[in-house]
Structure formats: structure tokens, C-alpha cells
Tab-separated table of C-alpha atoms in Angstrom:
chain	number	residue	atom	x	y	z
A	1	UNK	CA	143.201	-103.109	-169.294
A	2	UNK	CA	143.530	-101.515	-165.565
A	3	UNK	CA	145.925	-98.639	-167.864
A	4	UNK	CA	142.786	-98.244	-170.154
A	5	UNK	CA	140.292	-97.657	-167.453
A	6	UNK	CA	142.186	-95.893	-165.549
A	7	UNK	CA	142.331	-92.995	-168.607
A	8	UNK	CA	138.736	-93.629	-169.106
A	9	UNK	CA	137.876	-92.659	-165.450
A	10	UNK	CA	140.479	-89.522	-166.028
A	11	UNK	CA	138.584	-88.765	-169.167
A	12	UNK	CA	135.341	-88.796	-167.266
A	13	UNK	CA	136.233	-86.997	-164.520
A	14	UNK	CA	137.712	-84.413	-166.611
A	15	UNK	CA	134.430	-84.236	-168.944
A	16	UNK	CA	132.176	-83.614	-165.424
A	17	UNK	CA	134.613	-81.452	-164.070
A	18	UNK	CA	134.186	-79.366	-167.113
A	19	UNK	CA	130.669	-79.866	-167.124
A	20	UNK	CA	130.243	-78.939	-163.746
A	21	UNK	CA	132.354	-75.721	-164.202
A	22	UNK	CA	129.737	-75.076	-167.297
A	23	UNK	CA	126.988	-75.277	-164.867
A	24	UNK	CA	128.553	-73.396	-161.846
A	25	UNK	CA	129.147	-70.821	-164.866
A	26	UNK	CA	125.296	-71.134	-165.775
A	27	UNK	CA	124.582	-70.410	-162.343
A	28	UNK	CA	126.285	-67.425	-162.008
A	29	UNK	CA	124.707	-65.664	-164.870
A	30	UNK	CA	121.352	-66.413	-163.823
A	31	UNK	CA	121.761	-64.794	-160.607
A	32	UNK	CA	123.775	-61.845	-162.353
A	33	UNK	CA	120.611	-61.620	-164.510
A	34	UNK	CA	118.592	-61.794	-161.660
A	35	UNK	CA	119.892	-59.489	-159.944
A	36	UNK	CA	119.424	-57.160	-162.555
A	37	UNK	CA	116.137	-58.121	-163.220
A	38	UNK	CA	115.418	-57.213	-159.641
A	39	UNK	CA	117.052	-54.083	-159.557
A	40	UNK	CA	115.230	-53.267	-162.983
A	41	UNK	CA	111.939	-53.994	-161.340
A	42	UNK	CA	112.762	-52.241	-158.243
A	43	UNK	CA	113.008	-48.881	-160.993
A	44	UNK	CA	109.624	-49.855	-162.522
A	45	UNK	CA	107.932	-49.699	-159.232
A	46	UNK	CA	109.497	-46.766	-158.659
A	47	UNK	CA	108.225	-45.018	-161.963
A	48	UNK	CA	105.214	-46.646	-161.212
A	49	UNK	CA	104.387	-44.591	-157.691
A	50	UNK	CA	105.714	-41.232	-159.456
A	51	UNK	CA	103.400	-42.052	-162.243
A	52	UNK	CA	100.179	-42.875	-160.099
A	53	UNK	CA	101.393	-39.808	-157.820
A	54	UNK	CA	101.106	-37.369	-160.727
A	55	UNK	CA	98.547	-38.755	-162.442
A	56	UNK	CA	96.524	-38.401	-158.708
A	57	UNK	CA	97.888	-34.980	-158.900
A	58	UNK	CA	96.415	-34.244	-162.094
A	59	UNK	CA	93.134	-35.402	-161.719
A	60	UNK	CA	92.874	-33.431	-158.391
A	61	UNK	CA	93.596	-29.916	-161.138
A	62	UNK	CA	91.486	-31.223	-163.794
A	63	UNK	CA	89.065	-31.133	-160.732
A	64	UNK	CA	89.661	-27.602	-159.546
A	65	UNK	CA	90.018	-26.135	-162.778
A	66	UNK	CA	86.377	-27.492	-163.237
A	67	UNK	CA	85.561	-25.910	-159.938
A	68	UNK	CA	86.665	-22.956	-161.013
A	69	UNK	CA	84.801	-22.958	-164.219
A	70	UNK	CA	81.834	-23.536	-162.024
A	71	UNK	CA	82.435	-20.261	-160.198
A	72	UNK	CA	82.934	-18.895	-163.268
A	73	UNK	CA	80.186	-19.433	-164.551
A	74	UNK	CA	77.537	-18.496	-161.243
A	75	UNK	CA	79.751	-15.280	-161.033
A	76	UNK	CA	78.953	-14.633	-164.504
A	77	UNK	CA	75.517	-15.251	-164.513
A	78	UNK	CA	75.135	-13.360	-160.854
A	79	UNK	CA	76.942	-10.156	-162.668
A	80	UNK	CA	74.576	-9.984	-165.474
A	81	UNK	CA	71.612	-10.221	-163.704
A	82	UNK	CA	73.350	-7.526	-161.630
A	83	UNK	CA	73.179	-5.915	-164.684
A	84	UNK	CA	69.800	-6.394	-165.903
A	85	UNK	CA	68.521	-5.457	-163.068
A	86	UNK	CA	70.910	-1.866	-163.325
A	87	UNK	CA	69.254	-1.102	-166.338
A	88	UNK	CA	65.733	-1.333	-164.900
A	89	UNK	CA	66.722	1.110	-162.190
């Protein structure tokens, strides 16, 4: 009997030692993936500011080229009444 439960308590501490390595193991890829995770958000953020950046940057020559078109067009309009007025003379 003492012979039996001895091998049980082997047997058990065997199974838990193995199922303790399983979870150690768990634990270790969790933080590997987190890790990763972490360094793959770190990137995003990254892309992120570049992205807002250019779009900014954009917006700001979307906004000049439409100041432009506004000088454009009182240049234009100035010249040909320039004009009209060059043919009265």
C-alpha cells in the first residue's frame, strides 16, 4: 500500500511538473506575443504621425493652391478691365 502511494504521489508530481512546465511555456509565448504586439503598435503610431503629418501638409497646399487660384482669378479680371478700358482710350 505505502509502495502504491508512494508511485501515485510520483505520478502526480510528475503530471504537475509537466503541467507547470506547459504553463511556464504558455507564459512565455504570451509575453513573446506581447512584445510583438507592442513593438507592432509602436510602428502603427508611428505611421500614424507621418500620416496625420502629410495629410496636415496637404491640406495646407490644397489651401494655397486655392489661394493662388484666387489671385488668379482678381489678376485676371484686373487685366481685362485693364484692357477694356485700353480700348476706350
Amino acid at each position: 500500500m505505502e509502495k502504491n502511494s508512494l508511485k501515485f504521489t510520483k505520478d502526480l508530481n510528475q503530471q504537475h511538473t509537466k503541467e507547470i512546465k506547459v504553463l511556464f511555456d504558455l507564459e512565455k509565448q504570451i509575453e513573446k506575443e506581447s512584445l510583438a504586439l507592442f513593438d507592432q503598435l509602436q510602428e502603427y503610431k508611428e505611421n500614424t504621425r507621418k500620416y496625420l503629418k502629410l495629410k496636415q501638409e496637404l491640406n495646407s497646399k490644397i489651401k494655397e493652391f486655392g489661394d493662388l487660384q484666387n489671385i488668379q482669378s482678381v489678376i485676371e479680371r484686373d487685366l481685362l478691365e485693364a484692357t477694356l478700358v485700353m480700348k476706350k482710350l
